[in-house]
């Protein structure tokens, strides 16, 4: 299996269910509704697509807790893993 195979493979129903469960868990941990998470995902796709050709199906967004440098208290952080197919010129 080559490096780019993950970017172009079709998701089976198990993968889709896993992604939905992940989205539900993330939204629960962040007190963010699944609908809002989906809106954030769609907005990110729309903006990034202006500059790059991306694999929207492979996009992975997570909200996690991370420590701040200053006080050491935990704050929410948004992480996005966006597979890029090509840059637009």
XYZ file of N, CA, C and O in Angstrom:
356
model
N 0.852 -1.174 0.000
C 0.000 0.000 0.000
C 0.893 1.230 0.000
O 1.733 1.403 0.864
N 0.705 2.127 -0.966
C 1.509 3.328 -1.083
C 1.034 4.434 -0.155
O -0.047 4.371 0.429
N 1.856 5.447 -0.046
C 1.557 6.579 0.825
C 0.249 7.264 0.449
O -0.557 7.619 1.297
N -0.010 7.448 -0.843
C -1.182 8.177 -1.290
C -2.454 7.339 -1.318
O -3.538 7.871 -1.536
N -2.348 6.052 -1.085
C -3.532 5.187 -1.108
C -4.566 5.606 -0.078
O -5.759 5.511 -0.321
N -4.125 6.077 1.084
C -5.062 6.512 2.116
C -5.864 7.733 1.693
O -6.986 7.927 2.128
N -5.291 8.569 0.826
C -5.980 9.780 0.415
C -7.091 9.508 -0.596
O -8.058 10.251 -0.677
N -6.955 8.466 -1.377
C -7.883 8.239 -2.473
C -8.794 7.030 -2.293
O -9.574 6.713 -3.165
N -8.739 6.397 -1.153
C -9.575 5.208 -0.961
C -10.997 5.616 -0.580
O -11.229 6.649 0.019
N -11.942 4.798 -0.957
C -13.346 5.008 -0.606
C -13.575 4.508 0.806
O -13.016 3.496 1.215
N -14.419 5.200 1.550
C -14.714 4.778 2.914
C -15.852 3.753 2.888
O -16.849 3.946 2.196
N -15.685 2.693 3.663
C -16.767 1.728 3.783
C -17.681 2.164 4.929
O -17.403 3.137 5.629
N -18.770 1.470 5.137
C -19.746 1.882 6.149
C -19.156 1.872 7.553
O -19.521 2.692 8.396
N -18.219 0.978 7.814
C -17.560 0.936 9.118
C -16.742 2.197 9.370
O -16.750 2.740 10.474
N -16.030 2.670 8.329
C -15.251 3.904 8.454
C -16.153 5.111 8.690
O -15.843 5.981 9.494
N -17.274 5.148 7.979
C -18.226 6.255 8.142
C -18.794 6.249 9.552
O -18.867 7.294 10.217
N -19.173 5.079 10.053
C -19.709 4.967 11.411
C -18.659 5.380 12.445
O -18.967 6.072 13.422
N -17.425 4.978 12.212
C -16.327 5.341 13.117
C -16.128 6.858 13.141
O -15.953 7.449 14.206
N -16.175 7.494 11.974
C -16.041 8.951 11.898
C -17.185 9.657 12.620
O -16.978 10.653 13.306
N -18.392 9.140 12.467
C -19.546 9.736 13.153
C -19.417 9.611 14.661
O -19.724 10.543 15.403
N -18.959 8.462 15.126
C -18.769 8.259 16.560
C -17.674 9.182 17.087
O -17.825 9.786 18.155
N -16.611 9.330 16.321
C -15.526 10.232 16.719
C -16.040 11.669 16.835
O -15.730 12.377 17.787
N -16.853 12.092 15.861
C -17.427 13.434 15.879
C -18.322 13.626 17.096
O -18.287 14.664 17.756
N -19.101 12.608 17.433
C -19.976 12.674 18.598
C -19.163 12.778 19.881
O -19.472 13.589 20.764
N -18.096 11.989 20.013
C -17.249 12.036 21.202
C -16.546 13.379 21.345
O -16.465 13.944 22.436
N -16.052 13.903 20.234
C -15.374 15.194 20.256
C -16.342 16.295 20.666
O -16.034 17.140 21.500
N -17.538 16.268 20.087
C -18.507 17.308 20.417
C -18.943 17.209 21.869
O -19.158 18.218 22.539
N -19.025 15.998 22.403
C -19.398 15.809 23.802
C -18.319 16.353 24.729
O -18.613 17.046 25.701
N -17.058 16.063 24.432
C -15.954 16.529 25.266
C -15.805 18.041 25.245
O -15.349 18.646 26.197
N -16.155 18.660 24.135
C -15.941 20.095 23.994
C -17.193 20.911 24.270
O -17.169 22.123 24.132
N -18.280 20.254 24.645
C -19.568 20.937 24.839
C -19.969 21.672 23.568
O -20.509 22.769 23.608
N -19.677 21.080 22.451
C -19.970 21.644 21.140
C -20.888 20.660 20.425
O -20.582 19.473 20.357
N -21.997 21.142 19.904
C -22.966 20.243 19.279
C -22.403 19.634 17.996
O -21.557 20.244 17.334
N -22.884 18.445 17.633
C -22.437 17.836 16.367
C -22.752 18.725 15.162
O -21.997 18.763 14.197
N -23.860 19.458 15.227
C -24.231 20.353 14.129
C -23.195 21.475 13.974
O -22.797 21.812 12.866
N -22.756 22.039 15.110
C -21.747 23.092 15.056
C -20.425 22.535 14.541
O -19.747 23.189 13.738
N -20.045 21.333 14.972
C -18.814 20.712 14.477
C -18.882 20.516 12.967
O -17.908 20.739 12.259
N -20.039 20.123 12.460
C -20.209 19.924 11.020
C -20.115 21.262 10.285
O -19.523 21.342 9.207
N -20.674 22.328 10.862
C -20.565 23.657 10.258
C -19.105 24.119 10.210
O -18.656 24.675 9.210
N -18.373 23.893 11.305
C -16.952 24.249 11.339
C -16.205 23.491 10.253
O -15.404 24.065 9.508
N -16.464 22.191 10.143
C -15.808 21.357 9.133
C -16.112 21.883 7.725
O -15.208 22.039 6.912
N -17.381 22.201 7.452
C -17.763 22.702 6.128
C -17.115 24.052 5.825
O -16.693 24.299 4.690
N -17.035 24.924 6.829
C -16.390 26.224 6.631
C -14.906 26.068 6.339
O -14.355 26.754 5.470
N -14.243 25.171 7.054
C -12.820 24.933 6.815
C -12.613 24.392 5.404
O -11.715 24.837 4.692
N -13.447 23.451 4.985
C -13.359 22.903 3.626
C -13.522 24.014 2.596
O -12.757 24.105 1.633
N -14.497 24.884 2.799
C -14.775 25.962 1.851
C -13.585 26.918 1.732
O -13.176 27.275 0.632
N -13.014 27.318 2.849
C -11.902 28.273 2.823
C -10.641 27.647 2.233
O -9.998 28.227 1.347
N -10.259 26.458 2.715
C -9.035 25.819 2.241
C -9.142 25.471 0.755
O -8.158 25.542 0.026
N -10.346 25.138 0.297
C -10.543 24.758 -1.107
C -10.291 25.913 -2.067
O -10.090 25.687 -3.261
N -10.286 27.139 -1.581
C -9.961 28.279 -2.442
C -8.506 28.230 -2.885
O -8.156 28.728 -3.947
N -7.652 27.633 -2.066
C -6.218 27.668 -2.304
C -5.609 26.310 -2.637
O -4.531 26.251 -3.208
N -6.288 25.238 -2.250
C -5.751 23.898 -2.444
C -6.861 22.935 -2.818
O -8.000 23.107 -2.416
N -6.463 21.900 -3.552
C -7.392 20.800 -3.798
C -7.197 19.811 -2.655
O -6.097 19.310 -2.446
N -8.262 19.590 -1.889
C -8.150 18.733 -0.709
C -9.068 17.525 -0.833
O -9.977 17.508 -1.652
N -8.811 16.542 0.003
C -9.673 15.368 0.109
C -10.641 15.637 1.265
O -10.310 15.405 2.419
N -11.824 16.164 0.941
C -12.791 16.535 1.970
C -13.257 15.330 2.784
O -13.558 15.453 3.974
N -13.288 14.144 2.164
C -13.705 12.939 2.875
C -12.670 12.521 3.921
O -12.993 11.918 4.922
N -11.411 12.848 3.674
C -10.350 12.462 4.581
C -10.072 13.488 5.677
O -9.242 13.265 6.545
N -10.789 14.618 5.642
C -10.586 15.677 6.631
C -10.965 15.179 8.019
O -12.008 14.556 8.200
N -10.108 15.436 8.979
C -10.358 15.014 10.356
C -10.190 16.221 11.266
O -9.128 16.841 11.278
N -11.253 16.576 11.983
C -11.221 17.711 12.898
C -11.467 17.196 14.302
O -12.367 16.393 14.528
N -10.658 17.682 15.235
C -10.814 17.273 16.629
C -10.684 18.487 17.532
O -9.890 19.389 17.258
N -11.444 18.493 18.601
C -11.274 19.485 19.650
C -10.762 18.727 20.869
O -11.384 17.768 21.312
N -9.607 19.133 21.341
C -8.991 18.471 22.482
C -8.706 19.504 23.566
O -8.945 20.695 23.373
N -8.208 19.039 24.670
C -7.794 19.926 25.756
C -6.274 19.998 25.757
O -5.609 18.988 25.652
N -5.740 21.193 25.871
C -4.300 21.375 25.923
C -3.961 22.409 26.992
O -4.785 23.253 27.315
N -2.768 22.304 27.525
C -2.340 23.250 28.558
C -1.814 24.524 27.915
O -1.144 24.488 26.897
N -2.098 25.674 28.575
C -1.531 26.934 28.116
C -0.106 27.051 28.645
O 0.243 26.443 29.651
N 0.702 27.828 27.979
C 2.080 28.035 28.425
C 2.130 28.868 29.698
O 2.982 28.665 30.544
N 1.210 29.801 29.813
C 1.253 30.757 30.911
C 0.855 30.151 32.252
O 1.656 30.050 33.169
N -0.399 29.749 32.358
C -0.917 29.341 33.667
C -0.947 27.827 33.869
O -1.148 27.374 34.982
N -0.785 27.081 32.807
C -0.823 25.632 32.932
C -2.232 25.071 32.979
O -2.418 23.869 33.086
N -3.256 25.928 32.889
C -4.619 25.401 32.888
C -4.987 24.906 31.493
O -4.383 25.292 30.502
N -5.951 24.030 31.436
C -6.337 23.403 30.171
C -7.360 24.272 29.436
O -8.281 24.804 30.045
N -7.167 24.375 28.127
C -8.067 25.119 27.258
C -8.374 24.264 26.027
O -7.577 23.402 25.654
N -9.519 24.488 25.385
C -9.818 23.724 24.168
C -8.876 24.114 23.028
O -8.462 25.264 22.919
N -8.528 23.137 22.196
C -7.688 23.373 21.019
C -8.307 22.639 19.833
O -8.771 21.509 19.969
N -8.321 23.285 18.690
C -8.862 22.701 17.469
C -7.705 22.184 16.625
O -6.770 22.917 16.327
N -7.765 20.906 16.273
C -6.778 20.279 15.403
C -7.485 19.838 14.135
O -8.553 19.229 14.197
N -6.873 20.141 12.989
C -7.439 19.719 11.713
C -6.365 18.992 10.912
O -5.281 19.521 10.692
N -6.673 17.780 10.490
C -5.808 17.001 9.612
C -6.467 17.037 8.237
O -7.532 16.446 8.043
N -5.843 17.763 7.282
C -6.457 17.995 5.980
C -5.564 17.414 4.898
O -4.494 17.966 4.605
N -5.986 16.308 4.276
C -5.195 15.735 3.185
C -5.223 16.657 1.965
O -6.285 16.987 1.450
N -4.047 17.093 1.507
C -3.931 17.999 0.365
C -3.555 17.190 -0.862
O -2.558 16.474 -0.870
N -4.362 17.327 -1.904
C -4.079 16.630 -3.167
C -3.155 17.461 -4.056
O -2.246 16.939 -4.682
N -3.419 18.786 -4.106
C -2.628 19.650 -4.973
C -2.867 21.105 -4.585
O -3.889 21.434 -3.992
N -1.919 21.979 -4.940
C -2.081 23.411 -4.720
C -2.698 24.018 -5.968
O -2.373 23.639 -7.093
N -3.581 25.005 -5.768
C -4.180 25.704 -6.901
C -3.266 26.858 -7.292
O -2.627 27.456 -6.448
N -3.228 27.126 -8.573
C -2.362 28.205 -9.046
C -3.179 29.373 -9.514
O -4.267 29.325 -9.879
